[in-house]
PDB file of N, CA and C in Angstrom:
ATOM      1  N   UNK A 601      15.637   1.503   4.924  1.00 74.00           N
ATOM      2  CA  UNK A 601      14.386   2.056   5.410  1.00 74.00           C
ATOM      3  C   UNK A 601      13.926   1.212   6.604  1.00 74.00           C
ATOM      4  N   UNK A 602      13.123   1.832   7.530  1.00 78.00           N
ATOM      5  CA  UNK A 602      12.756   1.088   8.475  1.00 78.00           C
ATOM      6  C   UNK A 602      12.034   0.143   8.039  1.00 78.00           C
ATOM      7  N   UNK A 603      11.443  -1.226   8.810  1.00 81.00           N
ATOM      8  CA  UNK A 603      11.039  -2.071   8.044  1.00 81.00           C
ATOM      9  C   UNK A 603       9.744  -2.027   8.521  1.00 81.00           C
ATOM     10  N   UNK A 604       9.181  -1.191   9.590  1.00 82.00           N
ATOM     11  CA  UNK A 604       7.733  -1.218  10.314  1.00 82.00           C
ATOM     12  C   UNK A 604       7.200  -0.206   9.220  1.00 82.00           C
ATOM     13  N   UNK A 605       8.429   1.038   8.865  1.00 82.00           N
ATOM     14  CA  UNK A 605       8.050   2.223   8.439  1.00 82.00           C
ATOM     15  C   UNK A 605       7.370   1.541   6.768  1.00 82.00           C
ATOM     16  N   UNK A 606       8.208   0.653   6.123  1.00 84.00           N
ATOM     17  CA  UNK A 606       8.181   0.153   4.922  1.00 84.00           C
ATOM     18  C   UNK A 606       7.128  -0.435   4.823  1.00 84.00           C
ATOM     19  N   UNK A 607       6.899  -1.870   5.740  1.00 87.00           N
ATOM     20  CA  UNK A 607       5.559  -2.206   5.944  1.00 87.00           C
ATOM     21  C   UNK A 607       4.145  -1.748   5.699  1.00 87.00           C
ATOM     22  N   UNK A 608       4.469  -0.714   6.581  1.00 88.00           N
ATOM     23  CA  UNK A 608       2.763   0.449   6.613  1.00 88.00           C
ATOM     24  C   UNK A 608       2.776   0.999   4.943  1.00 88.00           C
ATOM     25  N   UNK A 609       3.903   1.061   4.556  1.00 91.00           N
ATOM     26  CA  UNK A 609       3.772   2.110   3.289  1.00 91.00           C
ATOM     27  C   UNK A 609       3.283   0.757   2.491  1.00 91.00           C
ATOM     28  N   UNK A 610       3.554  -0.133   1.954  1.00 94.00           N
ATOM     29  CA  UNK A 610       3.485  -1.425   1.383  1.00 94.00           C
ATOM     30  C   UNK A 610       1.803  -1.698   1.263  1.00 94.00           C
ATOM     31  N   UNK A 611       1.280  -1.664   2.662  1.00 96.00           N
ATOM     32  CA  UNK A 611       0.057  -2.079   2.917  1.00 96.00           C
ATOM     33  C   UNK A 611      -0.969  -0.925   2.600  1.00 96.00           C
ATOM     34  N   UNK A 612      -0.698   0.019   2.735  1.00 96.00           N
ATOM     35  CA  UNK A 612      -1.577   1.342   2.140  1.00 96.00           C
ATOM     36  C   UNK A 612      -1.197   1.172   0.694  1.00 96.00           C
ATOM     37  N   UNK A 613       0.178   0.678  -0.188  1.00 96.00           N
ATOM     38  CA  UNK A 613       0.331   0.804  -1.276  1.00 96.00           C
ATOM     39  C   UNK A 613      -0.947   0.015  -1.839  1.00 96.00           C
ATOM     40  N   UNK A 614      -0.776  -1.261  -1.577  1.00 97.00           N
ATOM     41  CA  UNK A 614      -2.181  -2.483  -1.709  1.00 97.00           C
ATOM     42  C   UNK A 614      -3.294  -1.996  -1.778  1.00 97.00           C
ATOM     43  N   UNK A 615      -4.035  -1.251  -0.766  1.00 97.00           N
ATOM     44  CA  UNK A 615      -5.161  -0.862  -0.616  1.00 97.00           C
ATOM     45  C   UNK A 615      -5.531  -0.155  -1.338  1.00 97.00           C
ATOM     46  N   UNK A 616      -4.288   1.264  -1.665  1.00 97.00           N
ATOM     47  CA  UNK A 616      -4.369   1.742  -2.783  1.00 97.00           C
ATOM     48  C   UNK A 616      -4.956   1.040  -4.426  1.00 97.00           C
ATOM     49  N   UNK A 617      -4.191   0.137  -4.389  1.00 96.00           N
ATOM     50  CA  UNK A 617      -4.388  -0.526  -5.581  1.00 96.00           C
ATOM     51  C   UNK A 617      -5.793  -1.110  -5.855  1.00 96.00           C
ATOM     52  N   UNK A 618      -6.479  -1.439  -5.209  1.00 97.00           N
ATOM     53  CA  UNK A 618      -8.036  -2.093  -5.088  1.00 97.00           C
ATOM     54  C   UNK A 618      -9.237  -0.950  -4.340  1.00 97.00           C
ATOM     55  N   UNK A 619      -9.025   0.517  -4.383  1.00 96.00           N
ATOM     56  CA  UNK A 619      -9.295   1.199  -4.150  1.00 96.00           C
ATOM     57  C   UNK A 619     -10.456   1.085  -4.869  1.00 96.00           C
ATOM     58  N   UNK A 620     -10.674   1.469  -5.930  1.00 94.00           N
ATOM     59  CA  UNK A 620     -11.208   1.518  -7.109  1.00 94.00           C
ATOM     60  C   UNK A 620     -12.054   0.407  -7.297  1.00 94.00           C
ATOM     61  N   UNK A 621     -12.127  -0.538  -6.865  1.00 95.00           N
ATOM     62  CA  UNK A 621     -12.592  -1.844  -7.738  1.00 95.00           C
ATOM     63  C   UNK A 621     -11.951  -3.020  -7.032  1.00 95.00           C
ATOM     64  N   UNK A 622     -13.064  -4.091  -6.945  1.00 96.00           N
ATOM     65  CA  UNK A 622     -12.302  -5.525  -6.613  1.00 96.00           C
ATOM     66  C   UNK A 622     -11.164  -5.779  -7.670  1.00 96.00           C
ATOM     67  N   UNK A 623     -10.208  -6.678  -7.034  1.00 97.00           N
ATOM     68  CA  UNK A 623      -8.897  -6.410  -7.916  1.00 97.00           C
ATOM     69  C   UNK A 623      -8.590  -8.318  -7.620  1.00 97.00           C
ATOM     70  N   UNK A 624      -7.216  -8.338  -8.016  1.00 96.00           N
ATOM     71  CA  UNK A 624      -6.956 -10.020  -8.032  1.00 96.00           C
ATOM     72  C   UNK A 624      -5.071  -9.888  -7.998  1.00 96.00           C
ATOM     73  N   UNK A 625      -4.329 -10.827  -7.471  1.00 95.00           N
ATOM     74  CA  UNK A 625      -3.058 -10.947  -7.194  1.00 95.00           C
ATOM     75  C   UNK A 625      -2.601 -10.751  -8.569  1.00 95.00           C
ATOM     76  N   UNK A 626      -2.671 -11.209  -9.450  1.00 94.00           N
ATOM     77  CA  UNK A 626      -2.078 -10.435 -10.731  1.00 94.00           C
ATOM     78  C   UNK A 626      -1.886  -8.994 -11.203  1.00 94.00           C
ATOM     79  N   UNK A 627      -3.375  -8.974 -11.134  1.00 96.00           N
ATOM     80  CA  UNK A 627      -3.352  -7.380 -11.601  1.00 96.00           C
ATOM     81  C   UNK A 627      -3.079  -6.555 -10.997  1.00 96.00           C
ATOM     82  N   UNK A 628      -2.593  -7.074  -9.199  1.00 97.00           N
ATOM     83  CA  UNK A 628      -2.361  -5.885  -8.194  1.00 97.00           C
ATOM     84  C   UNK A 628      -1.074  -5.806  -8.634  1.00 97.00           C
ATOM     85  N   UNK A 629      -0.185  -6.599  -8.533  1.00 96.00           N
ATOM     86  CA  UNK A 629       1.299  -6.868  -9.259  1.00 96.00           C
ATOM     87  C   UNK A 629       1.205  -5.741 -10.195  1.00 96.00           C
ATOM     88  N   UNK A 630       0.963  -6.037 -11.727  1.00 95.00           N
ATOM     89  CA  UNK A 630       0.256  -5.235 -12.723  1.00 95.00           C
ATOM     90  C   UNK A 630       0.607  -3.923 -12.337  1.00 95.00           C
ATOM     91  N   UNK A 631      -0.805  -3.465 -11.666  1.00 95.00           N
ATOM     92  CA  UNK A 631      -1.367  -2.186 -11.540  1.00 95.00           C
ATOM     93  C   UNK A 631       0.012  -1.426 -10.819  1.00 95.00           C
ATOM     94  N   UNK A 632       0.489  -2.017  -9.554  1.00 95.00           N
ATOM     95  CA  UNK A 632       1.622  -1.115  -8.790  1.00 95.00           C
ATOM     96  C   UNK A 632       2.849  -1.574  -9.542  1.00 95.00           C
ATOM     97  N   UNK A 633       2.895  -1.780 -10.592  1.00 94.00           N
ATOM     98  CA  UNK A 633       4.588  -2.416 -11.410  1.00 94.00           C
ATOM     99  C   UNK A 633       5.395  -1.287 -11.611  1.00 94.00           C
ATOM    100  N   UNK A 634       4.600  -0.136 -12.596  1.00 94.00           N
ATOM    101  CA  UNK A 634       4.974   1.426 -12.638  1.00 94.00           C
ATOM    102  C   UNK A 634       5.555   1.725 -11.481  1.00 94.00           C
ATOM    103  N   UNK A 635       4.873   1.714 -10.690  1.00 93.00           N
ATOM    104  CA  UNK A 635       5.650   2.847  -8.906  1.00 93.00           C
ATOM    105  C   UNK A 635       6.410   1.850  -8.225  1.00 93.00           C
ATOM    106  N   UNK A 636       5.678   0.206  -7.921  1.00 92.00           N
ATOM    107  CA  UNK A 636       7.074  -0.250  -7.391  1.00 92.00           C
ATOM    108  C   UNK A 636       7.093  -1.649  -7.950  1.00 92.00           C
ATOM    109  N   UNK A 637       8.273  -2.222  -7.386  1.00 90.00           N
ATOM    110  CA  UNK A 637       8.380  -3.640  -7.667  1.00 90.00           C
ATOM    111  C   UNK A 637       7.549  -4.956  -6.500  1.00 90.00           C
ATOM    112  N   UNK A 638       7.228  -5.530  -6.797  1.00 91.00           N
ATOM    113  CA  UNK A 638       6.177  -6.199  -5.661  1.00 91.00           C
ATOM    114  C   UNK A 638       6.311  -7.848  -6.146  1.00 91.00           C
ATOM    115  N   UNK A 639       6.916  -8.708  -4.995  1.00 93.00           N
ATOM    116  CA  UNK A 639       6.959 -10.130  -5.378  1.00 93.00           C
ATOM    117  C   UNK A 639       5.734 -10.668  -5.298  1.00 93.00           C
ATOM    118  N   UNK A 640       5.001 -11.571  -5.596  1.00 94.00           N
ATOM    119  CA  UNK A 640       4.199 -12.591  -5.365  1.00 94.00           C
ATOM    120  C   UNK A 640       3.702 -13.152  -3.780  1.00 94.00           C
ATOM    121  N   UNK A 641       4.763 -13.389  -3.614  1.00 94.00           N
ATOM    122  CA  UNK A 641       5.162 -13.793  -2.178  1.00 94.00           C
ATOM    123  C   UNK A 641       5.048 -12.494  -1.086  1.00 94.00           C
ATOM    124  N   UNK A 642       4.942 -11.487  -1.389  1.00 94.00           N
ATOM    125  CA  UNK A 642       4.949 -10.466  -0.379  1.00 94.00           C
ATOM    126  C   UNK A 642       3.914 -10.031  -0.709  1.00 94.00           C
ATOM    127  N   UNK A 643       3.355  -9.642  -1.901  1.00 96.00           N
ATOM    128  CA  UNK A 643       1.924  -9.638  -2.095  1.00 96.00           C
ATOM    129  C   UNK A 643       0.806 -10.288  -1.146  1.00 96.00           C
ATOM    130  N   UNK A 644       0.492 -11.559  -1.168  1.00 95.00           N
ATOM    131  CA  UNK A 644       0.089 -12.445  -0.428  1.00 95.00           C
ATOM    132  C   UNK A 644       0.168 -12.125   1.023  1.00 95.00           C
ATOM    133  N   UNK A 645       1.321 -12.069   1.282  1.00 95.00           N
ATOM    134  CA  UNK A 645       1.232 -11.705   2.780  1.00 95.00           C
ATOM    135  C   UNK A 645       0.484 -10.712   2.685  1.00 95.00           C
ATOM    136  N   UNK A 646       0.850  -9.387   2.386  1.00 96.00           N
ATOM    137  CA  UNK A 646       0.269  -8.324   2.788  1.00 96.00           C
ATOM    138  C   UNK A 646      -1.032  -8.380   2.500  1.00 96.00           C
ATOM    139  N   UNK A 647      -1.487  -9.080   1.689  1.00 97.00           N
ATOM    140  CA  UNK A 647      -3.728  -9.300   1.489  1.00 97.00           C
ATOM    141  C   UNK A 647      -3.992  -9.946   2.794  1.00 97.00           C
ATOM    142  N   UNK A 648      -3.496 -10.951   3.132  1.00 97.00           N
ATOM    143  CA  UNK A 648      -3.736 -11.949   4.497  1.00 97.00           C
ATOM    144  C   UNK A 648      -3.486 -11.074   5.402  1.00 97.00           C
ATOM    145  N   UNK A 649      -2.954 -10.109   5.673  1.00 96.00           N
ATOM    146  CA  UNK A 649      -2.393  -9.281   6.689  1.00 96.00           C
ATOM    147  C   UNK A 649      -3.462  -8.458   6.673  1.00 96.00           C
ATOM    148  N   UNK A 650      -3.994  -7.860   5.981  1.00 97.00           N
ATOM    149  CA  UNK A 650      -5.089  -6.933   5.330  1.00 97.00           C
ATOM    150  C   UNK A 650      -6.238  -7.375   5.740  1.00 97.00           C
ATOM    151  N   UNK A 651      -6.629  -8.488   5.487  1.00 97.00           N
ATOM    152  CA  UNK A 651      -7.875  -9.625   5.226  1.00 97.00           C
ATOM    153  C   UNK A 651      -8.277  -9.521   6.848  1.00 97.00           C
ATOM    154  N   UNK A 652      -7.107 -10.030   7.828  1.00 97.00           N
ATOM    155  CA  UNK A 652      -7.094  -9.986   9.338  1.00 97.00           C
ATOM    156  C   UNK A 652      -7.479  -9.175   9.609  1.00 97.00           C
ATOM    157  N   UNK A 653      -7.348  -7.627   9.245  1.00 97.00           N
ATOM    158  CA  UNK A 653      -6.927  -6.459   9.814  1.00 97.00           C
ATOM    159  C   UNK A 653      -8.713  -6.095   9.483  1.00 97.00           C
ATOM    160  N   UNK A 654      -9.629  -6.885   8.652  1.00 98.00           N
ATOM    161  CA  UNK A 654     -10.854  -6.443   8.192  1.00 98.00           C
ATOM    162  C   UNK A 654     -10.374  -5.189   7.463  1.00 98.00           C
ATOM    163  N   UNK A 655      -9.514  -4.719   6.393  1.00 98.00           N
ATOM    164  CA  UNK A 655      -9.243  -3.532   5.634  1.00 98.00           C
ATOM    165  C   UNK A 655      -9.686  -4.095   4.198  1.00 98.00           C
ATOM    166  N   UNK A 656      -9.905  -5.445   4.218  1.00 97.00           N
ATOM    167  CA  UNK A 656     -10.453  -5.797   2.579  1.00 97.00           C
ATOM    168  C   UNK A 656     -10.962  -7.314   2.720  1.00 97.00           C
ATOM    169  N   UNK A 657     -11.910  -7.968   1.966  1.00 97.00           N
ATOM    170  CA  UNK A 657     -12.353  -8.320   2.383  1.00 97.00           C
ATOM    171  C   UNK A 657     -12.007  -9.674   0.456  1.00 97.00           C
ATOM    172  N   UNK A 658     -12.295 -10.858   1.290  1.00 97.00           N
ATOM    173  CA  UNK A 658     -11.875 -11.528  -0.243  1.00 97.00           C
ATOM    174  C   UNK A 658     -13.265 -13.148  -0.309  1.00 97.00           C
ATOM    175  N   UNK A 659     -13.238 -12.692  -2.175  1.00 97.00           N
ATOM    176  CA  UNK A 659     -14.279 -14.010  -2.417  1.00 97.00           C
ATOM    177  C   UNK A 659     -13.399 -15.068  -3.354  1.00 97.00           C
ATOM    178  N   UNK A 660     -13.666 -15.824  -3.294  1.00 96.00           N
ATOM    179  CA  UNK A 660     -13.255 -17.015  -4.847  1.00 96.00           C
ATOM    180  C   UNK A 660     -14.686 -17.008  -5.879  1.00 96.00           C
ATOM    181  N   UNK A 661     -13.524 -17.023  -7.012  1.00 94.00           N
ATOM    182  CA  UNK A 661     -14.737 -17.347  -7.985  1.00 94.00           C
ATOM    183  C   UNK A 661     -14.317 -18.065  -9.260  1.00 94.00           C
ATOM    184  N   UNK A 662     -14.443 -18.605  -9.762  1.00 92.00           N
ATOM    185  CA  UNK A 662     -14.098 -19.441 -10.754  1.00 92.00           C
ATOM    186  C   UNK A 662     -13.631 -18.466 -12.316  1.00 92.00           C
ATOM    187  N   UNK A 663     -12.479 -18.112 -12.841  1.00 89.00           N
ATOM    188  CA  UNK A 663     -12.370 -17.961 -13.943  1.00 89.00           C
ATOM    189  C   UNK A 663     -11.130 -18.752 -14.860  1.00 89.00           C
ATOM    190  N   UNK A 664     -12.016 -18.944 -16.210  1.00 91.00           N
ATOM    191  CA  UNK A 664     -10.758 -19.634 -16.910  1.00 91.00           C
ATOM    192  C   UNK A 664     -11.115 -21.184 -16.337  1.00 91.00           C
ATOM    193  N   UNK A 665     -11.517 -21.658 -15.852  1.00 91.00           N
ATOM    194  CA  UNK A 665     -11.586 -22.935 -15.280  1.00 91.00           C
ATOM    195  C   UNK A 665     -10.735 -23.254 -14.081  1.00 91.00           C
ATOM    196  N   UNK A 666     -10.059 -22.348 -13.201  1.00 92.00           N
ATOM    197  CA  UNK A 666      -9.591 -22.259 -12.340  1.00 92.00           C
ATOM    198  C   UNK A 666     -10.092 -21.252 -11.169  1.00 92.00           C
ATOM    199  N   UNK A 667      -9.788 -21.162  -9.996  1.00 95.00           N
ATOM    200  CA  UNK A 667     -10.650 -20.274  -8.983  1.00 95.00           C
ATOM    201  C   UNK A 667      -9.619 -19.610  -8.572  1.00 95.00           C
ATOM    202  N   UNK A 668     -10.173 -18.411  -8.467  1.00 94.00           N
ATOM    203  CA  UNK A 668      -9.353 -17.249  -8.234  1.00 94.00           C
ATOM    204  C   UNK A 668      -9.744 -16.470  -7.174  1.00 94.00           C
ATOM    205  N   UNK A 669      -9.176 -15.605  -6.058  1.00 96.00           N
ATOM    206  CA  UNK A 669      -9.425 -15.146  -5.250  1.00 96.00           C
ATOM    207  C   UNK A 669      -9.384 -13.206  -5.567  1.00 96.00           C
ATOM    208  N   UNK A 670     -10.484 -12.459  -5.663  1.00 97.00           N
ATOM    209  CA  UNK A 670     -10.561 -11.452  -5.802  1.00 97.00           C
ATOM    210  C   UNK A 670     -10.872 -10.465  -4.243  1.00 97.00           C
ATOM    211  N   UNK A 671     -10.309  -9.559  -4.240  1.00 98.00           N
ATOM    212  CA  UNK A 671      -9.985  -8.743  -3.175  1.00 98.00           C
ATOM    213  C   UNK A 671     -10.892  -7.541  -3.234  1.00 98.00           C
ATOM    214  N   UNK A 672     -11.631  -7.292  -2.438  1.00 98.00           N
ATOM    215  CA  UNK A 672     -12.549  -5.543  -2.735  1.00 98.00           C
ATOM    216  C   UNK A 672     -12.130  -4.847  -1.136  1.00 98.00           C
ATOM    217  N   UNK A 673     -11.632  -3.297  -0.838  1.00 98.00           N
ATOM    218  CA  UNK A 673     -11.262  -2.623   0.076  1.00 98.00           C
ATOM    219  C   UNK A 673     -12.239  -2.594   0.447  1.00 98.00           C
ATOM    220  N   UNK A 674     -12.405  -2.172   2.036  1.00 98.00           N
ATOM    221  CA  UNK A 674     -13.683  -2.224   3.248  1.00 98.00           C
ATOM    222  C   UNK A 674     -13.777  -0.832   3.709  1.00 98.00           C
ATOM    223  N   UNK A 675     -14.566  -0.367   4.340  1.00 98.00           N
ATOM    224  CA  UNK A 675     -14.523   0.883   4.564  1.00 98.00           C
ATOM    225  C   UNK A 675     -13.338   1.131   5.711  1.00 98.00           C
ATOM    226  N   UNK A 676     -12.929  -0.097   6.475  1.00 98.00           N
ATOM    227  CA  UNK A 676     -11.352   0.084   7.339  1.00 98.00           C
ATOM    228  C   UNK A 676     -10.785   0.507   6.423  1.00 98.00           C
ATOM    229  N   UNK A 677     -10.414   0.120   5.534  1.00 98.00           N
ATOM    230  CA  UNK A 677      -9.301  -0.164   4.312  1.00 98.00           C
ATOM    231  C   UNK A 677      -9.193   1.356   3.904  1.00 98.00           C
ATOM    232  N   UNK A 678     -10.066   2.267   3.147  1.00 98.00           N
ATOM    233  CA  UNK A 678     -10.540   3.334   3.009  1.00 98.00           C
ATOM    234  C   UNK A 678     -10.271   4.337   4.511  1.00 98.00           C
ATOM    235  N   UNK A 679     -10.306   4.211   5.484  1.00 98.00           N
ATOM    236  CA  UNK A 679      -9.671   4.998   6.416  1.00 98.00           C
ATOM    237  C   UNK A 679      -8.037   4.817   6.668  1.00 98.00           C
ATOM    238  N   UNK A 680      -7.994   3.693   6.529  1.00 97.00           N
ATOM    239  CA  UNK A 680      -6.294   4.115   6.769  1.00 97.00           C
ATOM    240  C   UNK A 680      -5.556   4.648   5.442  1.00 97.00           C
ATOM    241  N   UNK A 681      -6.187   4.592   4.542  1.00 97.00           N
ATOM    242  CA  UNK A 681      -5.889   5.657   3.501  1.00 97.00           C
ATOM    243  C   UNK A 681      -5.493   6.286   3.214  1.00 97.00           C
ATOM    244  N   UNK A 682      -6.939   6.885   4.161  1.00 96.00           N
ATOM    245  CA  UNK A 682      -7.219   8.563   4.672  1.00 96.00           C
ATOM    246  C   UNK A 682      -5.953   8.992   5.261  1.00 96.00           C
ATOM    247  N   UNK A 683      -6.010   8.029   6.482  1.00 96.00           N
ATOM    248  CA  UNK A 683      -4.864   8.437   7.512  1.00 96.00           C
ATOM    249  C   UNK A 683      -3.429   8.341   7.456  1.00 96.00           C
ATOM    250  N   UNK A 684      -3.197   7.437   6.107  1.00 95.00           N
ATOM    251  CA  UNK A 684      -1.999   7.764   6.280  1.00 95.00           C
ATOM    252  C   UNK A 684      -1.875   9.253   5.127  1.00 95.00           C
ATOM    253  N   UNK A 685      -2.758   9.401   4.313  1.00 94.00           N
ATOM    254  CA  UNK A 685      -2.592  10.724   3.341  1.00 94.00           C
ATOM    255  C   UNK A 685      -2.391  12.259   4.644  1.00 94.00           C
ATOM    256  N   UNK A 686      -2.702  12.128   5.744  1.00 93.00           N
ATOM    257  CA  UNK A 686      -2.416  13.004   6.647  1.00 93.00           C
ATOM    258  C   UNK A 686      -1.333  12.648   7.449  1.00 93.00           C
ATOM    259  N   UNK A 687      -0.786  11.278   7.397  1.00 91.00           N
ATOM    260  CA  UNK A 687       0.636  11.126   8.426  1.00 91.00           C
ATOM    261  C   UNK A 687       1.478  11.398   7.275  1.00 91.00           C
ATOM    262  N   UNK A 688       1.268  11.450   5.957  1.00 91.00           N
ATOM    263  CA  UNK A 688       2.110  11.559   4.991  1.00 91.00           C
ATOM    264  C   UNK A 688       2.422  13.171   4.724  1.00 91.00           C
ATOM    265  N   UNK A 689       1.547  14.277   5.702  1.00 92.00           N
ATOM    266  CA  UNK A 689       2.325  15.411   5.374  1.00 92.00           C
ATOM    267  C   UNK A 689       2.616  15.878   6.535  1.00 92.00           C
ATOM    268  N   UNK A 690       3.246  14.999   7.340  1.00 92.00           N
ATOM    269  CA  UNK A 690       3.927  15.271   8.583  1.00 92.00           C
ATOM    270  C   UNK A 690       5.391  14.397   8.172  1.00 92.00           C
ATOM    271  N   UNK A 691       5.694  13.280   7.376  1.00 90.00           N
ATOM    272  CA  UNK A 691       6.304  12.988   6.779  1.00 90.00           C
ATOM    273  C   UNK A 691       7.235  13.632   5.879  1.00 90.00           C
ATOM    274  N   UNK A 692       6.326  14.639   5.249  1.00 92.00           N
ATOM    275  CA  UNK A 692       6.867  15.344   4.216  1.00 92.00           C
ATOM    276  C   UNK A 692       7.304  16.425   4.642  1.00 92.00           C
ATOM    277  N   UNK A 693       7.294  17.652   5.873  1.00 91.00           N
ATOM    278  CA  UNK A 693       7.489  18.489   6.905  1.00 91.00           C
ATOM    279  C   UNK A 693       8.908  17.828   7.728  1.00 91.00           C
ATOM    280  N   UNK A 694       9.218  16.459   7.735  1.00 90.00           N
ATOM    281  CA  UNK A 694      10.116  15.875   8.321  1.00 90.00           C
ATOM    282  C   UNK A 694      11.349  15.688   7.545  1.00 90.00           C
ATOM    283  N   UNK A 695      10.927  15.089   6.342  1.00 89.00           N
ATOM    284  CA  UNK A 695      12.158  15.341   4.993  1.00 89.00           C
ATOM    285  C   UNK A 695      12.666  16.161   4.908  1.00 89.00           C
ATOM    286  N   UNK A 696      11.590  17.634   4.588  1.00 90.00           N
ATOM    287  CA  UNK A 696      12.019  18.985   3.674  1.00 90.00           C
ATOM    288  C   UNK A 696      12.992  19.393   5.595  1.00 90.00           C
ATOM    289  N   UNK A 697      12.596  19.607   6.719  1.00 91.00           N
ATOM    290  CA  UNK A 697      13.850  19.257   7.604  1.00 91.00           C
ATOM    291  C   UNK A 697      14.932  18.861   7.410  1.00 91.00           C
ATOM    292  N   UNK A 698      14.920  17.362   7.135  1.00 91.00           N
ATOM    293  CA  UNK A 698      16.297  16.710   7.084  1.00 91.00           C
ATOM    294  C   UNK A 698      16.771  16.729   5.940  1.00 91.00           C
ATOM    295  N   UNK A 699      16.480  17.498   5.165  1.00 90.00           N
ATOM    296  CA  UNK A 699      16.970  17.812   3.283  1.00 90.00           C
ATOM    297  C   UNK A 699      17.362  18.881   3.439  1.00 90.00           C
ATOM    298  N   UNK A 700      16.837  20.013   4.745  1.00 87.00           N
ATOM    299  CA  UNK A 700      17.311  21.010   4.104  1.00 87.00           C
ATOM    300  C   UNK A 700      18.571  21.967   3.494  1.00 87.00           C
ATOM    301  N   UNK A 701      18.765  22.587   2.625  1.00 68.00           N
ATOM    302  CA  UNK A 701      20.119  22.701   2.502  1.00 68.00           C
ATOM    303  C   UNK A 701      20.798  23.986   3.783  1.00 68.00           C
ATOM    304  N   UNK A 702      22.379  24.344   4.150  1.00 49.00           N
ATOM    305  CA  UNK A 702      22.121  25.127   4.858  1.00 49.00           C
ATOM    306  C   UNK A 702      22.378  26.500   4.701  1.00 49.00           C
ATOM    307  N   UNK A 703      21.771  27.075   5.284  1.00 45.00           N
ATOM    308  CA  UNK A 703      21.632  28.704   4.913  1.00 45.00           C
ATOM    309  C   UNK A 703      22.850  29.634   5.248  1.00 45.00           C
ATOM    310  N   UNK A 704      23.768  29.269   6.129  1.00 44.00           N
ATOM    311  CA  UNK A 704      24.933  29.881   6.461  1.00 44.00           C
ATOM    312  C   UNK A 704      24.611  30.994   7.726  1.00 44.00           C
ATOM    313  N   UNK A 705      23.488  30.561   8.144  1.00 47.00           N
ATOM    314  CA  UNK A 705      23.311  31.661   9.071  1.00 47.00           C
ATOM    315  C   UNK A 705      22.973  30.961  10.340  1.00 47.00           C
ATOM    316  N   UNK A 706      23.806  30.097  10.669  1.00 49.00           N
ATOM    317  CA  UNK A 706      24.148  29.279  12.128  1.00 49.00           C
ATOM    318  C   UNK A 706      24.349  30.492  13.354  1.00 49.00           C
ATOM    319  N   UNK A 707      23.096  30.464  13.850  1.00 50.00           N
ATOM    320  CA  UNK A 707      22.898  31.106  15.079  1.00 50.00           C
ATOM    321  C   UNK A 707      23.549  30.508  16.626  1.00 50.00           C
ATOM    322  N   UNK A 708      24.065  29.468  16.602  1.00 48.00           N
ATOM    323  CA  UNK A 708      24.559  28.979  17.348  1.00 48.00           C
ATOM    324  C   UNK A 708      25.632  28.812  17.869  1.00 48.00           C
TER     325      UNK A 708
END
């Protein structure tokens, strides 16, 4: 897969995930485990990447006796969302293309 293309999907995956609710590096793990696999280490990046981008926005707070950094989406965060849920059915118009099976009726 492309890796710019992978990227963008990765980082909307995230946003996805804290959509709902301030969220925390565990439970984002957690929450996207079902749909995909997600390291620790790439996690991280992609919040810091995020964080820059003003798409989410992050506090520390102490739980357990340790401080933890919790993540809540921004209203950026919430538009690219949006936008990719509309680049995603130009996406999907591009597949059912390159999937399609062929019809036998080559005009060419």
């Amino acid at each position: 897969m492309d890796i710019q293309l992978k990227r963008g999907m990765l980082d909307v995956s995230v946003l996805a995930a804290i959509k709902d609710g301030e969220s925390y590096g565990y439970r984002i793990i957690k929450d996207m485990k079902p749909y995909l696999e997600l390291s620790e280490s790439t996690l991280y990046t992609i919040l810091k990447r995020l964080e820059t981008a003003e798409m989410l926005t992050v506090r520390t707070a102490e739980h357990d006796g340790r401080l933890r950094k919790y993540y809540r989406i921004t209203g950026k965060g919430l538009g690219r969302i949006a936008e990719f849920r509309e680049e995603w059915k130009e996406m999907t118009a591009i597949y059912r293309f390159v999937t399609k099976e062929e019809t036998g009726n080559d005009e060419n």
